[in-house]
Coordinates of C-alpha atoms in Angstrom, one line a residue:
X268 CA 25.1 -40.9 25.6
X269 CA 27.4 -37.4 26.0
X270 CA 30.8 -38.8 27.6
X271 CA 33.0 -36.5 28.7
X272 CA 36.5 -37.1 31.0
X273 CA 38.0 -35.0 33.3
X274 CA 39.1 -31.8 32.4
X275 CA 41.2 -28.8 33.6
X276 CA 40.6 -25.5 33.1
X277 CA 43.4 -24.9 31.1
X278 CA 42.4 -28.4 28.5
X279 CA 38.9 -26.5 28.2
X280 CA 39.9 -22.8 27.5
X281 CA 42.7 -24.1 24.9
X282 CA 39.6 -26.1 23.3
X283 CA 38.4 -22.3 23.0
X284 CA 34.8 -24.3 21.9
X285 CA 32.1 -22.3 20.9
X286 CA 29.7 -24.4 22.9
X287 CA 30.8 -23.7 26.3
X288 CA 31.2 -20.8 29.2
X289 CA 34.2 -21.2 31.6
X290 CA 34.7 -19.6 34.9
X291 CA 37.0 -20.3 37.3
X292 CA 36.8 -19.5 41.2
X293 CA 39.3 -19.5 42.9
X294 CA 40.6 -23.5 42.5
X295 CA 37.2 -24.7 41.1
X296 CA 36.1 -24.2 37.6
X297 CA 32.5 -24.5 36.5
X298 CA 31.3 -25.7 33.2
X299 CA 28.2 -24.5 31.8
X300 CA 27.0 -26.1 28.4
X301 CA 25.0 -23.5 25.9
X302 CA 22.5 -24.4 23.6
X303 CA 24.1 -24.5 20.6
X304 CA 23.6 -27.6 18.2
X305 CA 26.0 -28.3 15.4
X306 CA 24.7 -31.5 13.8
X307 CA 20.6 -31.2 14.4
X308 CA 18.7 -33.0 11.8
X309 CA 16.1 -31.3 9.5
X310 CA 13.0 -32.3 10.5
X311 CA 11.1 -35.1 9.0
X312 CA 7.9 -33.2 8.3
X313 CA 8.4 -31.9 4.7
X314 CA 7.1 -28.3 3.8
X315 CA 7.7 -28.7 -0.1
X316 CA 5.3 -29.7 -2.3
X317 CA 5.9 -30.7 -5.8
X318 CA 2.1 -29.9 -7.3
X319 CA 0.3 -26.6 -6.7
X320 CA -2.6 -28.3 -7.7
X321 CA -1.5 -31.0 -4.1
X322 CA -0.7 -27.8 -2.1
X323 CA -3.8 -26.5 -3.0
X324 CA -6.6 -29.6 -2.2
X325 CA -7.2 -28.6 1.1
X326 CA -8.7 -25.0 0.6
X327 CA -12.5 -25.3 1.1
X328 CA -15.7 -24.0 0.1
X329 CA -16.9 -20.5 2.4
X330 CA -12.9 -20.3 3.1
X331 CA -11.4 -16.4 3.9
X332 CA -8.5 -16.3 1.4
X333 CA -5.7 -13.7 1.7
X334 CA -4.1 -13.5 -1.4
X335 CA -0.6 -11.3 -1.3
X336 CA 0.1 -8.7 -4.1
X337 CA -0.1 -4.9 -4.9
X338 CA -1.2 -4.4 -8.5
X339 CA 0.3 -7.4 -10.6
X340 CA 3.4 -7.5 -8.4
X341 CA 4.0 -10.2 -6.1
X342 CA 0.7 -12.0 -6.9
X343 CA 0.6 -15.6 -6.0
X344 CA -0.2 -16.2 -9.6
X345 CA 0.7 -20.3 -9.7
X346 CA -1.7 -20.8 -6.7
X347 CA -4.3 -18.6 -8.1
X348 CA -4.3 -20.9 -11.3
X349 CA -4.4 -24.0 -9.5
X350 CA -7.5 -23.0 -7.1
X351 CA -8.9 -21.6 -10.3
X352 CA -9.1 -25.8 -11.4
X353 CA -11.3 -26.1 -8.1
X354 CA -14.2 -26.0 -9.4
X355 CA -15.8 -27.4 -6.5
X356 CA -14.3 -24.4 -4.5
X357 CA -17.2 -21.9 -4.3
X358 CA -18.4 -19.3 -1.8
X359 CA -14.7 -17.9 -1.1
X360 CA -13.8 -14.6 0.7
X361 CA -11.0 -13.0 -1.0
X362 CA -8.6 -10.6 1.0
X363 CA -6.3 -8.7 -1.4
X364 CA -5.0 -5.3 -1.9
X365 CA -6.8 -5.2 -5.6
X366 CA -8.3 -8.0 -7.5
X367 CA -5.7 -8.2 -10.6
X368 CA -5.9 -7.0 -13.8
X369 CA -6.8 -8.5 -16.7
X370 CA -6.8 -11.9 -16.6
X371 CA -4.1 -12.0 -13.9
X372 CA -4.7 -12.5 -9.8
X373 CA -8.0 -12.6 -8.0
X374 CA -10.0 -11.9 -11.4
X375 CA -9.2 -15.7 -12.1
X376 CA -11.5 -16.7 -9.5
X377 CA -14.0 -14.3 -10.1
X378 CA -14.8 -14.9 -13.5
X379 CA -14.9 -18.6 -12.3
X380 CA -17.8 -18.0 -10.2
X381 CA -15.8 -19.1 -7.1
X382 CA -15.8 -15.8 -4.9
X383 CA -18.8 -14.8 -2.9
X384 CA -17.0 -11.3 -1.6
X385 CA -14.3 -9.7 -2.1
X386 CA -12.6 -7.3 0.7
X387 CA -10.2 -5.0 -1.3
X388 CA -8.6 -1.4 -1.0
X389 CA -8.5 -0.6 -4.4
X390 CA -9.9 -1.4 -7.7
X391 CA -8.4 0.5 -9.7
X392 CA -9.0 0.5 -14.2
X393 CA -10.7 -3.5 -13.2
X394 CA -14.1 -3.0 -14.9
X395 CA -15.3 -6.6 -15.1
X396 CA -15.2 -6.6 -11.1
X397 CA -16.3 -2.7 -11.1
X398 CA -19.6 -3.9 -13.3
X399 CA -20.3 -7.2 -11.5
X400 CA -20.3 -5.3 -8.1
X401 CA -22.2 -2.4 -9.4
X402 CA -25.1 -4.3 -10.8
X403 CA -24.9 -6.8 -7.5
X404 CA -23.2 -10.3 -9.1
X405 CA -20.4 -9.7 -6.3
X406 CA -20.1 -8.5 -2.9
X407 CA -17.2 -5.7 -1.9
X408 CA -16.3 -4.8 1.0
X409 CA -14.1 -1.5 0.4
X410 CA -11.3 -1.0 3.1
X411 CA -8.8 1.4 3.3
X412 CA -4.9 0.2 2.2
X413 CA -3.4 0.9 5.8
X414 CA -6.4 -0.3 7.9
X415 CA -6.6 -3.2 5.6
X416 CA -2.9 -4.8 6.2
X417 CA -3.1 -3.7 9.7
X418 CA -6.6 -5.7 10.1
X419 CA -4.6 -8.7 8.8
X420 CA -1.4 -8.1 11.1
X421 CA -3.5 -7.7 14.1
X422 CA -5.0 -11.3 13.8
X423 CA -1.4 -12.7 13.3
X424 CA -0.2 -10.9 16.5
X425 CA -3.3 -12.4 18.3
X426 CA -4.7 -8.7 19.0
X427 CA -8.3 -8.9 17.9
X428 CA -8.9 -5.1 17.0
X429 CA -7.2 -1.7 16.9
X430 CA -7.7 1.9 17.0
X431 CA -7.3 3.8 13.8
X432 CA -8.1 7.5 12.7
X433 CA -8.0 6.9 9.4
X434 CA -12.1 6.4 8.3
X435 CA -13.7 8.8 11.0
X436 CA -16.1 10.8 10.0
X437 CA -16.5 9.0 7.0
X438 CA -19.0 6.2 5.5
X439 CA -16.4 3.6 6.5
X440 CA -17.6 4.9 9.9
X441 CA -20.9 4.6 9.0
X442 CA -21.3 1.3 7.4
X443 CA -22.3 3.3 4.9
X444 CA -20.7 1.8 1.3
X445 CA -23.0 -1.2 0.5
X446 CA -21.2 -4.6 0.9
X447 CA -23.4 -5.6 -2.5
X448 CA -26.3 -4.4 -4.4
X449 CA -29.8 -6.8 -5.5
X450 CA -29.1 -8.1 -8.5
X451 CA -29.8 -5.5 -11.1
X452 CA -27.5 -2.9 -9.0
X453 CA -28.5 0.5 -6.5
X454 CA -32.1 0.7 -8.2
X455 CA -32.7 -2.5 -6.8
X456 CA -31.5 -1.8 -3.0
X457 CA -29.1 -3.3 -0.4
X458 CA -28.8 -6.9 -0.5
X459 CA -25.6 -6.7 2.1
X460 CA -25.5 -3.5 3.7
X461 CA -22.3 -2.2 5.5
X462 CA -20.5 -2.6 8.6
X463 CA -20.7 0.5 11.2
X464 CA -17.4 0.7 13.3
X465 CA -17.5 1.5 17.0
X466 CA -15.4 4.9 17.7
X467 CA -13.4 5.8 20.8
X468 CA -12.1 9.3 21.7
X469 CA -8.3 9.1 22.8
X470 CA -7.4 13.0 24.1
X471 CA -10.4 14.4 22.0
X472 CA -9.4 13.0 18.5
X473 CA -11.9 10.0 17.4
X474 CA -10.7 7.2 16.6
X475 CA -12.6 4.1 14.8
X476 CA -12.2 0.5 16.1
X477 CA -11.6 -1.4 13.4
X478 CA -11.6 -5.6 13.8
X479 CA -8.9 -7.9 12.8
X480 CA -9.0 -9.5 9.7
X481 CA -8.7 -13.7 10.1
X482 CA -7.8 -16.1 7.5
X483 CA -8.1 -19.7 6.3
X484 CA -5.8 -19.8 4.1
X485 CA -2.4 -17.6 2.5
X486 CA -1.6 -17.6 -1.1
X487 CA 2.2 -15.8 -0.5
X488 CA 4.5 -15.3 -3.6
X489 CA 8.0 -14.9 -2.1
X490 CA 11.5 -14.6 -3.8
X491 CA 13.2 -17.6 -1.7
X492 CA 12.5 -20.1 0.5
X493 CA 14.1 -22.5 2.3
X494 CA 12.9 -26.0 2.6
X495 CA 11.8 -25.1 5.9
X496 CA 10.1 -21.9 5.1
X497 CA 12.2 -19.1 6.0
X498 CA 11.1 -16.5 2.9
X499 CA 13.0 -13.6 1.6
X500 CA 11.2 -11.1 -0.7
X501 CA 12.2 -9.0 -3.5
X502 CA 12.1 -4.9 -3.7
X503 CA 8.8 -4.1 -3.5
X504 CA 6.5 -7.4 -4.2
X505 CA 7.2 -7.6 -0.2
X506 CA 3.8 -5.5 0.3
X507 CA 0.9 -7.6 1.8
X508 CA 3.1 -11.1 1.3
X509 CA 4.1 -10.6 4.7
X510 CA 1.4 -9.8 6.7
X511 CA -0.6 -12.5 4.8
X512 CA 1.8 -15.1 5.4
X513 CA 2.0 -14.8 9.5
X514 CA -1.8 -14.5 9.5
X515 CA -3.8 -17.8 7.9
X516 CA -4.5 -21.2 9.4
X517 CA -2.8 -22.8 6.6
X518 CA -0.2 -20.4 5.2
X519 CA 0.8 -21.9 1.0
X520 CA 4.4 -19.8 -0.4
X521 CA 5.3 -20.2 -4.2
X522 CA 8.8 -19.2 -4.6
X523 CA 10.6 -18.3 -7.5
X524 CA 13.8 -20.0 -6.1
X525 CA 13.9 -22.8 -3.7
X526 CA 16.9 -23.1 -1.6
X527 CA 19.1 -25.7 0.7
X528 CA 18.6 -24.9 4.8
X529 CA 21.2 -22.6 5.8
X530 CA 21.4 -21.2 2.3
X531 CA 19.7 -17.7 3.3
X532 CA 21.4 -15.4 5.9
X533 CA 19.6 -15.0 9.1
X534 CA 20.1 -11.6 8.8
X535 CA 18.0 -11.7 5.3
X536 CA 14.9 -13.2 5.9
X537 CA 11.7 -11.7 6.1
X538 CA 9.6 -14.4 7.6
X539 CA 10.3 -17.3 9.8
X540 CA 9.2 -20.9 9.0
X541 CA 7.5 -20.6 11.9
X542 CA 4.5 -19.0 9.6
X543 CA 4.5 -21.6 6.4
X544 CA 2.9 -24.4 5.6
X545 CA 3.6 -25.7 2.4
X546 CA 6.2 -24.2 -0.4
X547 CA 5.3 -24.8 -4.4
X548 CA 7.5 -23.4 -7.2
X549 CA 6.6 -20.5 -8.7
X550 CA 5.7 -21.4 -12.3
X551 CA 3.8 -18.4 -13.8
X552 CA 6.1 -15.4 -15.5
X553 CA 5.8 -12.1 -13.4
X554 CA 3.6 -9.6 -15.4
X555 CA 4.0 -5.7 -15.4
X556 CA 0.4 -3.7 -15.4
X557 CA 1.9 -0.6 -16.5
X558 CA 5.7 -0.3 -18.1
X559 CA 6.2 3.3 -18.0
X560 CA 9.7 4.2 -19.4
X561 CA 12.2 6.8 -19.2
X562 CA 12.7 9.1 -22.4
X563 CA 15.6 7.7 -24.4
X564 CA 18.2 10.4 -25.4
X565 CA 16.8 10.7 -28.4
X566 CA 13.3 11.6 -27.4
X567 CA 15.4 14.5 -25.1
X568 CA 17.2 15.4 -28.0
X569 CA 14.1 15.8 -30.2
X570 CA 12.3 17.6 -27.3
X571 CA 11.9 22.0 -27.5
X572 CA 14.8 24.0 -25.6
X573 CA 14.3 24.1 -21.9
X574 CA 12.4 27.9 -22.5
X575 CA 10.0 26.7 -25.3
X576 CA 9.4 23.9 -22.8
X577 CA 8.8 25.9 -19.9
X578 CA 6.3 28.2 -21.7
X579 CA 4.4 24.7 -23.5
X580 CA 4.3 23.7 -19.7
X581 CA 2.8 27.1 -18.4
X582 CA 0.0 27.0 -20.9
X583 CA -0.8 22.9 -19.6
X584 CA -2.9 23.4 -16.4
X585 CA -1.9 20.1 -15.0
X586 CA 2.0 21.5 -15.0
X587 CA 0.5 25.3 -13.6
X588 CA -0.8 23.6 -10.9
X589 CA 2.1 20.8 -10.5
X590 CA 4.6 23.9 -10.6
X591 CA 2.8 25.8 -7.4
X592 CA 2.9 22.7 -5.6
X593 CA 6.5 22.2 -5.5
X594 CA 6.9 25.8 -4.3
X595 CA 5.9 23.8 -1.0
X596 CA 8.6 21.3 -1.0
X597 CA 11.8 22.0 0.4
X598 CA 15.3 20.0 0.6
X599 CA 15.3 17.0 2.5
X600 CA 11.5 16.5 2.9
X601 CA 9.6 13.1 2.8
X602 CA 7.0 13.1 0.4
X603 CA 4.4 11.2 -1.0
X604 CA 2.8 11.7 -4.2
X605 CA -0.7 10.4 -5.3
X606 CA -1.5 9.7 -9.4
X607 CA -2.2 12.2 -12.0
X608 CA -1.5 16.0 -11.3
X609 CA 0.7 15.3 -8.1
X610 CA 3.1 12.8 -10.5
X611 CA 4.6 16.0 -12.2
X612 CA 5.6 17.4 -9.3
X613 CA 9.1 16.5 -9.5
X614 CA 9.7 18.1 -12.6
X615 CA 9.1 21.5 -11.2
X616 CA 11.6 20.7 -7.6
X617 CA 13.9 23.3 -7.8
X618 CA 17.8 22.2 -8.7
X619 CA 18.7 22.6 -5.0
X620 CA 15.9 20.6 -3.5
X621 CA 16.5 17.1 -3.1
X622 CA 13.7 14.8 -1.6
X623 CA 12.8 11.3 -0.8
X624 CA 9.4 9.8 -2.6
X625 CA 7.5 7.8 -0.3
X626 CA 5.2 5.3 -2.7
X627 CA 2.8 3.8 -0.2
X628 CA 3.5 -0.1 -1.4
X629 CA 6.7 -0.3 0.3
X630 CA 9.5 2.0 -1.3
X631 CA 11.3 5.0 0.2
X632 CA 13.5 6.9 -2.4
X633 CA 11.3 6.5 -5.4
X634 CA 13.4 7.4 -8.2
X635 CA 12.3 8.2 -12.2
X636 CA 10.8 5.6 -14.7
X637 CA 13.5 3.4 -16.0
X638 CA 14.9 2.3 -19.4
X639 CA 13.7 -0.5 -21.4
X640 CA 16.5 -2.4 -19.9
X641 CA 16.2 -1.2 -16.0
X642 CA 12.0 -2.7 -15.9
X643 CA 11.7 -4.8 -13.0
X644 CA 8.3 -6.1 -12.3
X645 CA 9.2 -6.5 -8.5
X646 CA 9.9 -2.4 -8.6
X647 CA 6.7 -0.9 -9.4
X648 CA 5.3 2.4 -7.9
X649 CA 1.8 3.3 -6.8
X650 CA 0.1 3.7 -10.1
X651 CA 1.4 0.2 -10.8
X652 CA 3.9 1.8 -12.9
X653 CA 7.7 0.7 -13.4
X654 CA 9.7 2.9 -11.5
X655 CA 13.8 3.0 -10.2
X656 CA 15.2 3.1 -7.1
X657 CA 17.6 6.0 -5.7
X658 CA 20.6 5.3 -3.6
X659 CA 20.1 5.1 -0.4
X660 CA 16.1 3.8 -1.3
X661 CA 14.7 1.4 1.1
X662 CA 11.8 -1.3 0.5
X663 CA 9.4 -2.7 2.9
X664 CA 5.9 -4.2 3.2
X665 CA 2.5 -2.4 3.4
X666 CA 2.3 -2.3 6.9
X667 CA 5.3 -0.2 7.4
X668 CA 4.5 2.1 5.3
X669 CA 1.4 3.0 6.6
X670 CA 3.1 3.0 9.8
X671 CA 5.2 5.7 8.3
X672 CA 1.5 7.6 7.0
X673 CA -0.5 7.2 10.1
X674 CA 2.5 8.2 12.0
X675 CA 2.9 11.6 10.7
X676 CA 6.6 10.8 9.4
X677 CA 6.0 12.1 5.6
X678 CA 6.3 15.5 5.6
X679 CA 3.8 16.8 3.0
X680 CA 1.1 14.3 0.8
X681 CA -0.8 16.0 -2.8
X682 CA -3.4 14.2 -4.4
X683 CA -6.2 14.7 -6.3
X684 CA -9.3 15.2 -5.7
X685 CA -13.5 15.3 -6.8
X686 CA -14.9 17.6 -3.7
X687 CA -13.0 19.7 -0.9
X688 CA -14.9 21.6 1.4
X689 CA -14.0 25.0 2.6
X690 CA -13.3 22.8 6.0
X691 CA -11.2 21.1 4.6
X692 CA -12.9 18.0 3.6
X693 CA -11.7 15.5 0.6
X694 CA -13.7 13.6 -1.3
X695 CA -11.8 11.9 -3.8
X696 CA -12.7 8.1 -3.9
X697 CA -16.5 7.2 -5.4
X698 CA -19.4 8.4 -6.9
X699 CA -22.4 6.5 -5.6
X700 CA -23.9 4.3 -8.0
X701 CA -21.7 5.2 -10.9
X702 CA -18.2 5.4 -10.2
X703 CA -16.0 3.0 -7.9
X704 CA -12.0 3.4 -8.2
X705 CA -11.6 2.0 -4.5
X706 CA -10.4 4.2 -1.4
X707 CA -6.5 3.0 -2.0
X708 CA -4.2 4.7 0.8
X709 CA -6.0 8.1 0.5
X710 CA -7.6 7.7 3.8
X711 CA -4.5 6.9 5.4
X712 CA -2.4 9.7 3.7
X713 CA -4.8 12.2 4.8
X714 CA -5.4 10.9 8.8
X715 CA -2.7 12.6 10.6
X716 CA -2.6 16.4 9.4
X717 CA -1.5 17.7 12.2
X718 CA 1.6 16.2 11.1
X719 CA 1.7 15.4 7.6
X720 CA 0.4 19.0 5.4
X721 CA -2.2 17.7 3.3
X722 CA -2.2 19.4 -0.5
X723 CA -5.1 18.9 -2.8
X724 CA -4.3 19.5 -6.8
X725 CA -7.2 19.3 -9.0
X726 CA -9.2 21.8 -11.7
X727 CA -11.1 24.2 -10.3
X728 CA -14.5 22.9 -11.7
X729 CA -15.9 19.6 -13.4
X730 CA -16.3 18.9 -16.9
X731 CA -19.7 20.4 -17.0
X732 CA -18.8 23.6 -14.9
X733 CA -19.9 22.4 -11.4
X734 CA -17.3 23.7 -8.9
X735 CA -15.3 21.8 -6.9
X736 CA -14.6 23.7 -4.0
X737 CA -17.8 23.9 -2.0
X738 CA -19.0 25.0 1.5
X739 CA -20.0 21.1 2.1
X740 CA -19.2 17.9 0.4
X741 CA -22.1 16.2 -1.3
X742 CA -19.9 13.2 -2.6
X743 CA -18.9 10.1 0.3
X744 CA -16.1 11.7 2.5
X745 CA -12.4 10.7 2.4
X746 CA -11.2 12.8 5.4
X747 CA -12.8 15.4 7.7
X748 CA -10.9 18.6 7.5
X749 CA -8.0 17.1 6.5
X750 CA -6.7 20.1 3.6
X751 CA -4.2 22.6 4.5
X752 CA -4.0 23.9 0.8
X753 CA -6.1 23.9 -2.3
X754 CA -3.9 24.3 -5.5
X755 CA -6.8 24.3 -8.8
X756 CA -5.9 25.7 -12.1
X757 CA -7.5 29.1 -11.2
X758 CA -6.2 30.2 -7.8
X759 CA -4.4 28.7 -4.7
X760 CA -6.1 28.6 -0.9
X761 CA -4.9 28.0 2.4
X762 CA -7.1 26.1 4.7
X763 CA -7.9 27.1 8.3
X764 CA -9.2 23.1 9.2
X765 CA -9.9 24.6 12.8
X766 CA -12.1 27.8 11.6
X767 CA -13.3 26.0 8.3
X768 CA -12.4 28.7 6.4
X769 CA -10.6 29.2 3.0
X770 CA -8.1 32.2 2.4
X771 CA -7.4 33.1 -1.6
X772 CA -3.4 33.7 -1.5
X773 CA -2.6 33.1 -5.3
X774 CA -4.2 32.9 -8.2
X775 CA -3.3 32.1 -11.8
X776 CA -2.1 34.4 -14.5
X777 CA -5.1 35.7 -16.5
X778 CA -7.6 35.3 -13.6
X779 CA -9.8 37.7 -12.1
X780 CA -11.5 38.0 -8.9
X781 CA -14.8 38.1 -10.2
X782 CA -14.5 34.6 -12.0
X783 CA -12.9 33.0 -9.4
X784 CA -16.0 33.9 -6.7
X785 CA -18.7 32.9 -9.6
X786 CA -16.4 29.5 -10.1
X787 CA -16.3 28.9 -6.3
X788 CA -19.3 27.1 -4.0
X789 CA -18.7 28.7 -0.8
X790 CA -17.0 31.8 0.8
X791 CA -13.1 32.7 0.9
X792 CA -11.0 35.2 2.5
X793 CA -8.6 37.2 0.3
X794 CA -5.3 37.5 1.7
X795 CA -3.4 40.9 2.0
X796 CA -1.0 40.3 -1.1
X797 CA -2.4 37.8 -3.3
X798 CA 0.4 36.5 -5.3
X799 CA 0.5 34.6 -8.8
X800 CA 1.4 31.4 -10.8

């Protein structure tokens, strides 16, 4: 029972508490009590566990599981080792960025026999799970990155499907990636065919409908959590944790730190309680996949003077081309940078031009590779490589930064490429049959051209001679005239997507016109001045 006693207005402004909001008319003063409590209790219901194995018991057999993670960073890796004990867990849909490496993350389960299907963006170097899907011992469900952590946002915002222009006019479109092969693999046949997508047209542009994604249960690595679930993640192991963790029906964090309630700042968590479940330590050490370092000062020392160097890297194709496409930078631009060709980049930037790296699992202001002592394995890039981060760097989860893609707010993307098309069609992501690496965030990076100037960097022709710019793709599409310029080892194109026509404006030292037509698969203007790199 709240007594109180009769108070003037001067006793309750010289009380000057917190909890209360005075005003005075005239000779009456009203009291009005806010809801502010100072001494609430926690409540009873406890959300930490002290067994993984416990906070585990209740996954089920046929359950969808979304397992955080991007590479090897921010995997749930304690959880994943306790459902891996489960052997009576079978049938399980996995929902992940990637499926591990090694014997780290989702391959755990898979080698146990206790995943049906997997629904990934990217598999990457994984060739256990490339071989088991390819010969039909698994099922795959191939979805872009950005589509696939807005599929699981969408369900944990109770929308039940979105529009997206990242997939049209391409076999994720279709339906037309097999979800798994008979056993014996594609001689066999379809054993799970695709899933077409409905499309919409929204002021001419088509758009495809892509369903929310909804889950059983989370597997969420954070950094800290409170005992009543509040989470806080670290640099970049933020990624899918997030989305993952407002989404499931039962939602299971292991933290590497487990803190007091009102230990975290409001004003520093990620996610609320409101999404969590049940909170485990974190027991398993944080793996790297790929510690890339910077050169010590010795390895600069021993390097050739910057001319020798420049004329090594003139003779390396990878640098000719990598060196043309920084001529397209300039100061201040947002950039994002896919693996191989377009990594070298950088190196050519001109002194003056400063720019911010965009890396698509959450980091804005991307800096170099660090030194042995600078490796963090919650500040990866990517490639899954160690990076650092610049001043002024941000970090976020996936879904904001494919908000940034699909938005249009990176100024220029390069990647690589198998096919492009003298449209301006990319094809960059599987071979049918032979070769799966996963459709990663390509088909976001390339969905918004209008916006974002789409470069392609890749040799000129394949290993065996076949050229790779062609009047029309033959390999599965990643975007529909998506290219505004071609940089190969033998010439540089600009790309009239509208036309679907190719213009010749540079080519290469050494290079004649003659090779270059008997190298190319389809027709190409030649500009007024051709210049040369």
């Amino acid at each position: 029972m709240l007594s109180l006693r009769a108070a003037t207005y001067h006793d309750l402004a010289a009380a000057r508490l917190p909890h209360l909001r005075i005003r005075r008319v005239g000779r009456v003063t009203s009291v009005r009590f806010l809801a502010v409590v100072t001494n609430a209790p926690l409540p009873h219901k406890r959300k930490v566990w002290d067994s993984p194995d416990e906070a585990v018991k209740d996954v089920k057999s046929g359950d969808i599981l979304l397992s955080g993670g991007f590479g090897l960073s921010g995997i749930p890796e304690t959880l994943l080792k306790a459902l891996s004990k489960r052997t009576d867990v079978k049938d399980v849909v996995a929902v992940s960025n990637n499926a591990g490496a090694g014997d780290k993350g989702l391959v755990r389960l898979l080698k146990a026999g206790q995943l049906k299907r997997l629904m990934i963006s990217y598999l990457g170097g994984n060739k256990f799970l490339e071989s088991a899907y390819l010969n039909g011992r698994i099922g795959l469900e191939l979805v872009p990155q950005g589509t696939l952590c807005q599929r699981i946002m969408s369900h944990a915002a109770g929308i039940p499907a979105f529009l997206t222009p990242t997939g049209a006019n391409t076999l994720v479109e279709t339906g037309g990636i097999p979800i798994q092969y008979n056993e014996g693999g594609m001689s066999a046949g379809v054993k799970v065919p695709g899933n077409p997508k409905e499309t919409t047209l929204v002021d001419g542009r088509k758009y495809v409908v892509e369903p929310a994604i909804v889950g059983d249960v989370a597997f969420v690595h954070a950094w800290k959590a409170d005992e009543v679930g509040n989470l806080v993640f670290r640099y970049a192991s933020n990624n899918y944790n997030g989305a993952m963790a407002r989404n499931a029906k039962l939602t299971i964090v292991e933290a590497e730190e487990i803190v007091p309630v009102g230990s975290l700042s409001p004003n520093a968590i990620h996610i609320p309680g409101i999404y969590v479940d049940r909170i485990v330590k974190a027991t398993e050490p944080k793996a790297i996949e790929v510690i890339a370092l910077a050169k010590s000062p010795e390895e600069q020392a021993a390097s050739k003077d910057a001319q020798a160097a420049s004329e090594s890297a003139s003779k390396d194709w990878r640098h000719r081309i990598a060196r043309r496409a920084a001529r397209e930078i300039h100061d201040g631009f947002y950039v994002n940078l896919g693996v191989g060709i377009p990594t070298l980049v950088p190196e050519h930037l001109d002194s003056s031009v400063k720019v911010w790296l965009e890396s698509e699992n959450g980091i804005l202001g991307m800096g170099p590779y660090p030194t042995k002592e600078q490796v963090d394995p919650d500040t990866i890039n990517a490639g899954k490589e160690t990076c650092t981060l610049l001043p002024g760097a941000s970090t976020f989860d996936s879904v904001e930064s494919f908000n940034m893609i699909r938005g249009g707010h990176i100024d220029v993307t390069v990647l690589g490429a198998m096919e492009v098309s003298q449209a301006g069609d990319i094809a960059n992501f599987m071979i049918p049959g032979k070769l799966v690496k996963g459709i990663g965030g390509a088909m976001d990076l390339v969905s918004n051209p209008d916006k974002t100037k789409v470069i392609v960097t890749m040799q000129h022709v394949s290993k065996d001679g076949t050229p790779k710019l062609v009047k029309k793709c033959s390999l599965p599409l990643t975007g529909a005239r998506a290219v505004s310029l071609i940089i190969t080892d033998l010439a540089a194109f600009s790309v009239d997507r509208a036309a679907g026509e190719l213009t010749l404006i540079d080519m290469a030292k050494g290079v004649t016109l003659e090779e270059l037509r008997a190298k190319t698969a389809c027709d190409f203007r030649v500009a007024d001045n051709v210049g040369t790199f």
